Short mmCIF file of C-alpha atoms in Angstrom, two decimals:
data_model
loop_
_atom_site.label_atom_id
_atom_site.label_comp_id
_atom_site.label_asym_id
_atom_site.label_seq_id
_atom_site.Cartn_x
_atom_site.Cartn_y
_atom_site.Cartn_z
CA UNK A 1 48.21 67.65 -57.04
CA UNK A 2 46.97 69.99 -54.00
CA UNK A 3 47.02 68.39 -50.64
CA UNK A 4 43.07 68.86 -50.54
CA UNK A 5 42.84 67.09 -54.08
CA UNK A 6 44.81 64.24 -52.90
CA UNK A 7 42.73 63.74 -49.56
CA UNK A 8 39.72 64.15 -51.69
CA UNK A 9 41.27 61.47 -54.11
CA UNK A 10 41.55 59.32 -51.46
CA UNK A 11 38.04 59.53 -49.29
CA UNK A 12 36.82 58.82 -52.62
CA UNK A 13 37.60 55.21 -52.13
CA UNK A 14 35.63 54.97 -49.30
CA UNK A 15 32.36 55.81 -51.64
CA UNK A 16 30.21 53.79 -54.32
CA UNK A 17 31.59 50.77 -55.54
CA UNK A 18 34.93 51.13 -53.75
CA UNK A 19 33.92 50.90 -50.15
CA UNK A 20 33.64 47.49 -49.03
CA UNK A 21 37.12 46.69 -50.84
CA UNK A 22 38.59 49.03 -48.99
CA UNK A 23 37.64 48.87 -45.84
CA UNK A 24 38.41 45.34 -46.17
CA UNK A 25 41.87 45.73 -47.42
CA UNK A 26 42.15 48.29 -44.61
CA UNK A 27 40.74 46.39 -41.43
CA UNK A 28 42.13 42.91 -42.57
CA UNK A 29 45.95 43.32 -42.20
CA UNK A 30 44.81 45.46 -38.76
CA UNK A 31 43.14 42.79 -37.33
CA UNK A 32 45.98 39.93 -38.69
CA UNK A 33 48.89 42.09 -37.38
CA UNK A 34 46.85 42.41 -33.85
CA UNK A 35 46.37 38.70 -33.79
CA UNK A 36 49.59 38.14 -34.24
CA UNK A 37 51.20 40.20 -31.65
CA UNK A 38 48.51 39.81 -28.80
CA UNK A 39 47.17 36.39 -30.01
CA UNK A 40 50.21 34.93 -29.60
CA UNK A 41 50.52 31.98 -27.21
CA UNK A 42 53.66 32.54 -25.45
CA UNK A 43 52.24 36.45 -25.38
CA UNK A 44 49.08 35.39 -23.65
CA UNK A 45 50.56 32.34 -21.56
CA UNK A 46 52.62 35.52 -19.83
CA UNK A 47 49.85 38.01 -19.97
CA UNK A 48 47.33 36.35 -18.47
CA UNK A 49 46.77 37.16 -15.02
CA UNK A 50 47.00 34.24 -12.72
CA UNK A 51 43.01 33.81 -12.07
CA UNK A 52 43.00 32.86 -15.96
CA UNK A 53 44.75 30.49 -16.11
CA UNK A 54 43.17 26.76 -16.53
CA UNK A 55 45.01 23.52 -14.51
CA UNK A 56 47.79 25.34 -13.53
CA UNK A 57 49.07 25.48 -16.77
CA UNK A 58 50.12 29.05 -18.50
CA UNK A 59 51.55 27.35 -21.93
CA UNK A 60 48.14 25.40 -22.39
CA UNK A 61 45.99 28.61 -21.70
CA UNK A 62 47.83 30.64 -23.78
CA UNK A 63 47.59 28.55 -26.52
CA UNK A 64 43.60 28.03 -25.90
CA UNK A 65 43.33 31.83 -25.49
CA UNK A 66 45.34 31.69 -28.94
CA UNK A 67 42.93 30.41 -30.70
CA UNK A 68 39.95 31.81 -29.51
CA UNK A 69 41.84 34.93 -29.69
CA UNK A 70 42.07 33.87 -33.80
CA UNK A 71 38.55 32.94 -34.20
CA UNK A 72 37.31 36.93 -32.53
CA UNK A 73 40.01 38.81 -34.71
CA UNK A 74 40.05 36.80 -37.88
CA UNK A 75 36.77 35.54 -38.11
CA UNK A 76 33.96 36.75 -35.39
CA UNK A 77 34.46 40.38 -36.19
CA UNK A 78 35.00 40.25 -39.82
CA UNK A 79 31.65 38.48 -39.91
CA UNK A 80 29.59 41.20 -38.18
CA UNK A 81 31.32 43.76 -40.73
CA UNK A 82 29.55 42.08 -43.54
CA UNK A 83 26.40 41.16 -41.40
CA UNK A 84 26.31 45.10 -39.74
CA UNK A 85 28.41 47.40 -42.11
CA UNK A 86 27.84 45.66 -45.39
CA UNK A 87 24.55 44.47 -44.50
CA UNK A 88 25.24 40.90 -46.75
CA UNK A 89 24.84 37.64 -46.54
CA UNK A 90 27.39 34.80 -44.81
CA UNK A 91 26.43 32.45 -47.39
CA UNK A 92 27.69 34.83 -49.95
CA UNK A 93 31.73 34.49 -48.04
CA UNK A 94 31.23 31.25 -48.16
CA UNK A 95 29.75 30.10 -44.97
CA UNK A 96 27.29 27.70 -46.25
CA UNK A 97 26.99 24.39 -47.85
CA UNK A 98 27.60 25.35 -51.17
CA UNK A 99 27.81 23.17 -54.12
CA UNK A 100 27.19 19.82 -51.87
CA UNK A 101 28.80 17.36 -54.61
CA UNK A 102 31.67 19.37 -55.74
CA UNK A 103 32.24 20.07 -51.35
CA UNK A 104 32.09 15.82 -51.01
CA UNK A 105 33.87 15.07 -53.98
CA UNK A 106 36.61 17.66 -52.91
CA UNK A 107 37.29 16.49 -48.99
CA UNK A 108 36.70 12.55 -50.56
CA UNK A 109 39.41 13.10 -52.80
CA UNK A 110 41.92 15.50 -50.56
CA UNK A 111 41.31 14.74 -47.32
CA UNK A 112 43.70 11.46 -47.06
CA UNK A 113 46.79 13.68 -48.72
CA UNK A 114 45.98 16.16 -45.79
CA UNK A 115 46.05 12.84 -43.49
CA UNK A 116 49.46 11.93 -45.16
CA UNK A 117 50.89 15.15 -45.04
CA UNK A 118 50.37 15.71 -41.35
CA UNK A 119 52.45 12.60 -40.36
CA UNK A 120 55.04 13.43 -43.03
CA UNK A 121 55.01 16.60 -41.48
CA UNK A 122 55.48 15.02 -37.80
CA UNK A 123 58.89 14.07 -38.78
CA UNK A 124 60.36 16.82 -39.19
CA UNK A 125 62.18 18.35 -36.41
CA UNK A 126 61.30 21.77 -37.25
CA UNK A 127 58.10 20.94 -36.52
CA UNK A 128 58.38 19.18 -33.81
CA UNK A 129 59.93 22.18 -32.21
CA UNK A 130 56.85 24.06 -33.02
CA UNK A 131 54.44 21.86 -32.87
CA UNK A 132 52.16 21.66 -31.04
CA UNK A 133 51.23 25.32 -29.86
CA UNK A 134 49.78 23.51 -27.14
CA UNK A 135 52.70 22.18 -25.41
CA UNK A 136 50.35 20.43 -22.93
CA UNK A 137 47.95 18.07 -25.65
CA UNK A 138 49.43 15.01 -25.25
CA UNK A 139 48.96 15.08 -21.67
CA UNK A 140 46.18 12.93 -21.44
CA UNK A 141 43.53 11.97 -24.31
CA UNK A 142 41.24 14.64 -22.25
CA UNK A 143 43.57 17.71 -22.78
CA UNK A 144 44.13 16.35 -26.07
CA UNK A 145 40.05 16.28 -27.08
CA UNK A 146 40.12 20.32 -25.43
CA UNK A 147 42.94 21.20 -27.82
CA UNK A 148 41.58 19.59 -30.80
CA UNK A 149 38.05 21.49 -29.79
CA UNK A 150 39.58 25.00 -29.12
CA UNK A 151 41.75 24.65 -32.31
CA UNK A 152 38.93 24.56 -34.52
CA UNK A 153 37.95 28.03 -33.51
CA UNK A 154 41.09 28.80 -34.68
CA UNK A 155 40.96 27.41 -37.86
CA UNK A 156 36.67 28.70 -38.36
CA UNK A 157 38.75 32.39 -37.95
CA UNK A 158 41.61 31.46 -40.35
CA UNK A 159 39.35 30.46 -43.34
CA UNK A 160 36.76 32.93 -42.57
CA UNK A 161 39.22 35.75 -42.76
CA UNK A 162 41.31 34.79 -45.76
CA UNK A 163 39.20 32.68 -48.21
CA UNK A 164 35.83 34.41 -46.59
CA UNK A 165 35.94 38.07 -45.46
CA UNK A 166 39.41 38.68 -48.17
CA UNK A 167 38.39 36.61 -50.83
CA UNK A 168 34.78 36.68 -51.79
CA UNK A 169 34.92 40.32 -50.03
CA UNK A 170 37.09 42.11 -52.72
CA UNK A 171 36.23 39.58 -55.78
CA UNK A 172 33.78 41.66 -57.39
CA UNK A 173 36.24 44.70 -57.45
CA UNK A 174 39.55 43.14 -58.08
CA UNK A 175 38.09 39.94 -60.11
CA UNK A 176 38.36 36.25 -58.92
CA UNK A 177 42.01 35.79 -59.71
CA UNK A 178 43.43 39.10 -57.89
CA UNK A 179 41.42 38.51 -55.35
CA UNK A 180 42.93 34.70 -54.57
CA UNK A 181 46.23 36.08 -54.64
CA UNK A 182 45.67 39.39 -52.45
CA UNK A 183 44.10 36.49 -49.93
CA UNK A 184 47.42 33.89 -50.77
CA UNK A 185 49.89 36.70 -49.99
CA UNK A 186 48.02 37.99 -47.07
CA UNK A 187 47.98 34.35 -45.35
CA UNK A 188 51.79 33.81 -46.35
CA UNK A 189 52.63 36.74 -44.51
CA UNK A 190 51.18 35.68 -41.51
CA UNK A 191 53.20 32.56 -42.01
CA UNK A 192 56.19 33.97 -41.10
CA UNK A 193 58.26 32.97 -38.32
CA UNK A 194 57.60 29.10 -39.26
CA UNK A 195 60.34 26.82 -40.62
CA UNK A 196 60.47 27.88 -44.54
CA UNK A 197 58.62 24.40 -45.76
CA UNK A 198 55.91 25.63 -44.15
CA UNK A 199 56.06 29.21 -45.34
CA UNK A 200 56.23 28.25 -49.12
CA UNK A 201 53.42 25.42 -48.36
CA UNK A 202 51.07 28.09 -47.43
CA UNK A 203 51.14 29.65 -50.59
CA UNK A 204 50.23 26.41 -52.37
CA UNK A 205 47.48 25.59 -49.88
CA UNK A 206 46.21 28.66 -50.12
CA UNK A 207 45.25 28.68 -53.75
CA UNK A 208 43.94 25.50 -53.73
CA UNK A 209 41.49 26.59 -50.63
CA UNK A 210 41.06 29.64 -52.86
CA UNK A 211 39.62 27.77 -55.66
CA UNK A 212 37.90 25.34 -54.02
CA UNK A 213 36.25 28.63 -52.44
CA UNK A 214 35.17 29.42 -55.52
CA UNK A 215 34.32 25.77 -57.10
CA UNK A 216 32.25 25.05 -54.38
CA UNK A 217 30.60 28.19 -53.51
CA UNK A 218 31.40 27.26 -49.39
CA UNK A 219 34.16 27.64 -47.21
CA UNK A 220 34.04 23.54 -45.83
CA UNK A 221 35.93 21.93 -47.99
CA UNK A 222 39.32 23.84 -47.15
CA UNK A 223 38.41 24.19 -43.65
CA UNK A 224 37.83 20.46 -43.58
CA UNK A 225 41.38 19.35 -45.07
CA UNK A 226 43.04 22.72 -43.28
CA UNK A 227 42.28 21.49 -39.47
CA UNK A 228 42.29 17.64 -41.04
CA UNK A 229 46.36 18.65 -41.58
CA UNK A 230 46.47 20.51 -38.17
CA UNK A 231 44.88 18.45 -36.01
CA UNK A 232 46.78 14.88 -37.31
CA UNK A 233 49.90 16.60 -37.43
CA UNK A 234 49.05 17.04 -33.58
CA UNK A 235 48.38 13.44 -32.68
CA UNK A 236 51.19 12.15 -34.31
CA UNK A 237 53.50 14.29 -32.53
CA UNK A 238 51.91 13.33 -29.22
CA UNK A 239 51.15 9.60 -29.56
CA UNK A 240 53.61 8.80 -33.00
CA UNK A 241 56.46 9.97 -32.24
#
C-alpha cells in the first residue's frame, strides 16, 4: 500500500460513521495520561506556586487541585466534546436519571457492600499508605467535609469519562460489550501504581458500573457506590483506625 493510500486509509476514520469513535478513542487516553502526570497530587502540591496554596498546606492543595484537576480533564472537557463537537445529548452518556427504579433498586442493594468494603479496605496497610490522597482530612471534621466535597469532582470526572464519554460514546460502533471492556481496560490502566488488590478490583468494579450504565440508562448508580467506597474508606482511616 502507497504511503498516500495508507494516510487516505486512515483520515477515513475520521469521516461518516467512524468519527466520534475515534476521536474518542484518540482524545481519551490524551486527556487520562495528562491527568495523570500533571493531576497528580504530589505533582501539583510542588508545582503550585506559593500564592496557591490554601492553610499553609501544599499536600492538601495538591490533592484538592487533584481532583478538580480530574473533574476538567476527565469529565468537564469530554462533556463539551459531545455538547460542541458531537452536538448530543448528556442524557444520552448517561448523565441523567435514567431508569429511576432499576437506579434505587441498584444503590439499595450495593451501596452497604461499598460501605463494607471501604472499612475492609481501611485495614490494609497498603492502603493506609496511600490513603488518603489528602494527607491533611482528618485534621479536623472541617478539612474533612472540604475533602469529601472536592473529591466528588473527582469522582463526577472519573465516571463521566469512563462509563460516560468511553462507554456510551463508542457503543454504537464497537457494540455494548466491546465497548464495556475498551472502558474496563482503559480505567485499569489508570490504576496502576496502586497496591495490586486494588488494580485487579478495578476491573471488577468497572464492569459492574459498566452494566449498571447500561441497565439503568444513567451514570448515578456507579457514581453513588464509587465515591460511597472512596469517601468511607477515608473516614475510617482518619477516625477508625
Amino acid at each position: 500500500m502507497s504511503g498516500r493510500a495508507a494516510w487516505e486509509g486512515m483520515m477515513s476514520a475520521f469521516r461518516g460513521d467512524q468519527f466520534k469513535p475515534t476521536v474518542i478513542l484518540f482524545v481519551a487516553p490524551f486527556l487520562m495520561v495528562t491527568w495523570k502526570y500533571f493531576g497528580d497530587p504530589k505533582y501539583l502540591a510542588a508545582a503550585l506556586p506559593d500564592a496557591c496554596v490554601l492553610w499553609n498546606d501544599r499536600g492538601a492543595t495538591g490533592a484538592m487541585a487533584s481532583f478538580l484537576a480530574g473533574f476538567v480533564l476527565l469529565g468537564l472537557i469530554p462533556a463539551l466534546m459531545v455538547r460542541f463537537c458531537f452536538h448530543e445529548r448528556l442524557a444520552d452518556y448517561g448523565v441523567c436519571l435514567g431508569d429511576k427504579v432499576r437506579t434505587l433498586r441498584s444503590m439499595l442493594v450495593l451501596c452497604p457492600g461499598f460501605l463494607l468494603a471501604g472499612y475492609i479496605a481501611s485495614t490494609d496497610s497498603a492502603v493506609q499508605a496511600q490513603y488518603p490522597i489528602n494527607p491533611s482530612a482528618g485534621q479536623s471534621p472541617g478539612m474533612f467535609a472540604v475533602h469529601a466535597a472536592t473529591y466528588l469532582l473527582f469522582y463526577l470526572g472519573w465516571e463521566f469519562q469512563f462509563r460516560g464519554f468511553l462507554q456510551f460514546g463508542i457503543r454504537h460502533r464497537l457494540g455494548d460489550v466491546n465497548a464495556l471492556l475498551v472502558q474496563v481496560l482503559a480505567s485499569g490502566i489508570l490504576h496502576l501504581g496502586r497496591q495490586a488488590s486494588e488494580t485487579y478490583a478495578s476491573f471488577f468494579a468497572g464492569v459492574l458500573w459498566g452494566v449498571l450504565a447500561f441497565r439503568t440508562r444513567s451514570l448515578l448508580s456507579g457514581l453513588v457506590q464509587h465515591y460511597l467506597l472512596g469517601v468511607t474508606l477515608d473516614w475510617f482511616l482518619c477516625y477508625w483506625r
